[in-house]
Amino acid sequence: MTIDLTRRDFLKMSATTAGAFAVGQLIPPMVAQAAQDAGLLSPSGDGFIPSMCEMCVWRCGLIAKVRNGRVVKLDGNPDHPHSRGHLCVRGQSGLMNTYDPDRVLTPLIRTGKRGEGRFRKATWEEALDLTASKMLEIKNTYGPEAMVFSSTHNLSQVQFENLLYAYGSPNYGTQRSLCFNAMIVSNLLTYGMEEPARIYDDKLQYIILTGRNLMEAISTSETGELSEAITRGVKVVYLDPRFTKTAAKATEWLPIKPGTDSAFHLAMLNVIINEKLYNQSFVDQYTVGFDELVKEVEKYTPEWAATITEIPAETIQRIAREFAAAAPHALAHNGWRTSNFQNSFQTERAIAILNALVGNWNVTLQAAAGEGSGVLGKPPQPSYPRSSALRLDGVPGKYPVVPLKIGVFQELRDNVLTGQPYQAHGWFIARQNPVMSLPDRTKTLQAFEKMDFIVTVDILMNDTAWFSDVVLPEASYLERYDPLNPVGSRIFLRQPVIDPQGEAKSALWIYKQLGERLGLGDYFQYKDEEDYIRQQIAPLGVSFEELKSKGFIELPSNEEEASYSWNTPSGKIEIFSDTLSKIGFPGVPVWQEPPQPPPGRFYLLTGKVAQATQFGSQNNQLLNKYADEPRMWMNIDVASERGIEDGDWVEVLSDVGQVNVQVKVTPAIRHDCVYMTPGYGHLSKGLTTAFGRGASSSVLHVTYTDPISGGQALSQTFVTVRKV
Ligand SMILES: Nc1nc2c(c(=O)[nH]1)N[C@H]1C(S)=C(S)[C@@H](COP(=O)(O)OP(=O)(O)OC[C@H]3O[C@@H](n4cnc5c(=O)[nH]c(N)nc54)[C@H](O)[C@@H]3O)O[C@H]1N2
Ligand SMILES: Nc1nc2c(c(=O)[nH]1)N[C@H]1C(S)=C(S)[C@@H](COP(=O)(O)OP(=O)(O)OC[C@H]3O[C@@H](n4cnc5c(=O)[nH]c(N)nc54)[C@H](O)[C@@H]3O)O[C@H]1N2
Ligand code: SF4
Ligand SMILES: [Mo]
C-alpha cells in the first residue's frame, strides 16, 4: 500500500487504472456477471456498476467506474435524488476508506489491559463464540437488561435492532440525542411528524437558517438546492456565532449570541402578531392555541430580544417583516444538529410555529413523502420477548415526550457509570464511536471500566474498538450488501463492487452468526445477504438481476394529495401543546435563560467541516490531505489582547477536562466563543493517519441534557484558554 499519496500520485494512479490500489481486489463474480449480462461491463472488465455511498448517513447513489475489473473512481448517480449526479468530497474519497492500510481485516481479541491496544488475531469462530458466550453469561447472571446496545444510523441497523430486541434488552443508545432530538421532538409535538420536507422551488424568496451550516455540514441534495436558490437571488439570513462557509454565501450573517436563538424567534413571532402579518385564515383553519401564544409573546419585543441576542431590534423587526412579506414563499429552517443548549427545544418550537403563522405549509414545508419501506418483504420471525426492566436512559419516566427509539444516550452512559437503577455489564457497539462522540470522554471511559465485556463492530480500530474486548471487522460499504434503502418512490441497492478484503464480513452476516449462537436463530431466517434482499423484493415482482444492474427499483408513483392534516392529538398544528402542558412543561414556546460564561471564559462551539464525517473519516488519507489543520478558532482581537498568535499552543480547560491545542486566529468568530472541529484528538493508535492530530472537544464537553427533548447541550460548555 502507498501510505502517503500526493494529489498527483492519485490522479496518475486513477489514470493508469489497473492496480491503482494494487491489492488485487476485483469485483465479486456474481456482481460482475450481472453487470456484464446487463451490458454495463465489457468482457474485459470496463464499465460502470451502481451502488450507494456510506461516507456519511446521507447515502447518495454512486456509480463505480470500473477498468480491467477494478473500481478506479466513484461518481454520483444521476438517478439518485440525493446525489443527483454528484458526490461530495468525502464520497469522492471513498475508495481510500476501503483501502485504508489501517483497516481491521480479521477479528481481534484483546490481550493487554483495556486501552493498551494489545490484541491478537482470531478466527471468526473463536471471536463469535466468545462474544456469544459472554452475552449469554451476562443475560443468565443479570438479565438481558444488563447488556447495552448502541449504534448510529446505518442500513443494517434493522438487523442490529432485531438482535437487541430478540436478546431482550431495553437499553439502546443511538446518536440521536447528541444530534437532532430538539428538532425531532419539537416537530413531533407541533406537526406530528419528525421532519417535514422542505421545498426549494422557483417561487421561494426567503430563507432563515438558524445554525444550519448547509455549505459545510452537507446533505448533497439540500446543499445543492440552497446553492441554486442563492444563485436565483433568494434572500438567506444565517444565524451563527461563527462566520462559516454558509455565512459567506448568505445575504446576511447575524452573529447571534449562543443559546439565544429562541429569543430571536420569539421576537419574530411578537412582531408578526403585533403587526398582524400572520395568515389569519391558515391559523384559524389549521392550528390550535394561537391565543395562548399571543399572550406569551407579548413580552418578547424586538427591544427585549436585542439585549439578549445582541442583534439590533431594528434588524429583528425588519427580518420579521421581510419574512412575512415573502410568505408563504418563506422558509424558517429548523436545522439538523440542534443539540446546542438546554433551551434548544424552545428554539425549535418557535421556528415550527413561525412557519405555521405565515401559512407556508405545502408551499415551503410539506409532509415528507412516505418512504417505500412498507412495500418491502422481510424474513419471517417470532415475536420479541418483552422486557419489564426500566430503561437506563430514563425514557419514558424522566423524559416522557422522548420517543423510545430516540432515547437519551448520554443519560444511558451516565447510568451505566452510576449503576443506577441497576448495573449494566456488557456493551455491544456497531458503527459508532461513543468514546469520541459522547460528551465528557473521561466519564465514557469510566463507564467502559464498569463493563465485563465490550464488543465493537467497525471497519477500523476506532477509539471505541481500542477499548473493547472483541473487535469484529465489517466489510466496507464498497465490499458488501446491505438491506435495501427506500428514498421517496425509489428503493436503492448497495452491492459490493469490491470483493471483501481479508476476513471482513457484512453486518448482516455478523448479526445472523451471533443470533444463532445466542439461540435466536429463528429471528435470522435468511441464508445470506442475497437471500435477505431476495426476501425484501419478493412482493415487488422485480428480479434481483434487474435490481443489480439498475441499482434501484421505481415504485408506482404515489402522488399524494397535499395534506392539511397532522398526526397530533388535535389533528392540527399545535401552537399550544396540551401534551406538554399536562406533564408540566410550557404549552407554548417560552424564553428560558441559558447559562452564560463567567468573565474570562468562552462558549466552546463545535461543528462539522466539509472534508470530514464526524469521528470516523479522519484516517482517510485523501481527506486528511485536504482537511484544514484542526486548530481551535479564537477571535483575532481576543487573541491579540492575550498575546496569542496564530499557531500558538494553548491549554483549554472546562469543568470536566483539559486539552492542549494550536490556535487559529480569525475574525470569523464572536469574541465570547472558541470553536473546535469534531473528530480529532483520537485515542486509538490504530488510526495511524489521524492519531496525534488536533484535540477532542468531547474531552471538554460537560453533560447537560435538555429536560424536554433529551438533547445534549453541546454549546453550553464554558472554557478558559491559557497560552502554553
Ligand atoms: N461534511 C459533513 N457533512 C455532514 C456531517 C459531517 O460530519 N460532515 N454530519 C452530518 C450530521 S450527522 C449532522 S447532525 C449535520 C449537522 O448539520 P448542522 O447542524 O448544520 O451542522 P453543525 O456543524 O453540527 O452545527 C452548525 C452550526 O451551529 C453553530 N452553533 C453552535 N451553537 C449555536 C447557537 O447557540 N446558535 C446558533 N445559531 N448556532 C450555533 C456552530 O457554530 C455550527 O457552525 O451535518 C451532516 N452533514
Ligand atoms: N464534540 C462533538 N460531539 C458530537 C458532535 C460534534 O459536532 N462535536 N456531533 C454529534 C452528532 S451530530 C452526531 S450524529 C454524533 C455522531 O457520533 P457517532 O455516531 O458516534 O460517530 P461517527 O463518527 O459517525 O461513528 C461512526 C463509526 O463508524 C465507523 N464506520 C464507518 N463506516 C463503517 C462501516 O461501513 N461499518 C461499520 N461497522 N463501521 C463503520 C467509523 O469508523 C466510526 O468509528 O456525534 C455527536 N457528538
Ligand atoms: S453527502 Fe457525501 S459522504 Fe454523504 S453519502 Fe453523499 S457523497 Fe457520500
Ligand atoms: Mo448528527
mmCIF file of C-alpha atoms in Angstrom, residues 240-243 253-258 309-310 597-605 632-642 644 663-675 718-721:
data_model
loop_
_atom_site.group_PDB
_atom_site.id
_atom_site.type_symbol
_atom_site.label_atom_id
_atom_site.label_comp_id
_atom_site.label_asym_id
_atom_site.label_seq_id
_atom_site.Cartn_x
_atom_site.Cartn_y
_atom_site.Cartn_z
ATOM 1 C CA ASP A 240 -24.403 31.513 13.760
ATOM 2 C CA PRO A 241 -21.824 32.813 16.230
ATOM 3 C CA ARG A 242 -19.270 31.806 13.567
ATOM 4 C CA PHE A 243 -18.744 33.105 10.044
ATOM 5 C CA TRP A 253 -24.983 36.906 8.633
ATOM 6 C CA LEU A 254 -26.187 37.520 12.179
ATOM 7 C CA PRO A 255 -23.506 36.570 14.715
ATOM 8 C CA ILE A 256 -26.074 35.730 17.365
ATOM 9 C CA LYS A 257 -25.051 35.184 20.966
ATOM 10 C CA PRO A 258 -25.039 31.414 21.591
ATOM 11 C CA THR A 309 -29.256 38.134 21.285
ATOM 12 C CA GLU A 310 -27.013 41.141 20.558
ATOM 13 C CA PRO A 597 -19.829 32.029 30.641
ATOM 14 C CA PRO A 598 -18.419 33.817 33.670
ATOM 15 C CA PRO A 599 -15.808 36.515 32.898
ATOM 16 C CA GLY A 600 -12.678 35.086 31.337
ATOM 17 C CA ARG A 601 -14.438 32.011 29.949
ATOM 18 C CA PHE A 602 -15.658 31.258 26.430
ATOM 19 C CA TYR A 603 -18.517 29.322 24.899
ATOM 20 C CA LEU A 604 -16.997 26.186 23.348
ATOM 21 C CA LEU A 605 -18.597 25.671 19.919
ATOM 22 C CA MET A 632 -9.137 25.912 17.701
ATOM 23 C CA TRP A 633 -10.650 29.126 16.367
ATOM 24 C CA MET A 634 -10.230 32.191 18.520
ATOM 25 C CA ASN A 635 -11.256 35.734 17.741
ATOM 26 C CA ILE A 636 -8.389 37.865 16.466
ATOM 27 C CA ASP A 637 -8.956 40.776 18.902
ATOM 28 C CA VAL A 638 -9.275 38.500 21.903
ATOM 29 C CA ALA A 639 -6.162 36.586 20.899
ATOM 30 C CA SER A 640 -4.186 39.767 20.482
ATOM 31 C CA GLU A 641 -5.283 41.035 23.922
ATOM 32 C CA ARG A 642 -3.922 37.806 25.370
ATOM 33 C CA ILE A 644 -1.812 34.677 21.436
ATOM 34 C CA VAL A 663 -4.930 28.219 17.788
ATOM 35 C CA LYS A 664 -6.258 29.580 14.531
ATOM 36 C CA VAL A 665 -6.626 33.316 14.976
ATOM 37 C CA THR A 666 -9.567 34.629 12.951
ATOM 38 C CA PRO A 667 -12.096 37.435 12.753
ATOM 39 C CA ALA A 668 -14.723 34.800 11.829
ATOM 40 C CA ILE A 669 -15.966 34.113 15.357
ATOM 41 C CA ARG A 670 -17.569 36.129 18.136
ATOM 42 C CA HIS A 671 -15.366 37.483 20.920
ATOM 43 C CA ASP A 672 -17.020 35.284 23.535
ATOM 44 C CA CYS A 673 -16.625 31.960 21.659
ATOM 45 C CA VAL A 674 -13.963 29.483 20.628
ATOM 46 C CA TYR A 675 -14.603 26.653 18.165
ATOM 47 C CA PHE A 718 -17.524 27.111 29.017
ATOM 48 C CA VAL A 719 -13.747 27.025 28.833
ATOM 49 C CA THR A 720 -10.717 29.025 29.850
ATOM 50 C CA VAL A 721 -7.838 29.398 27.417
#
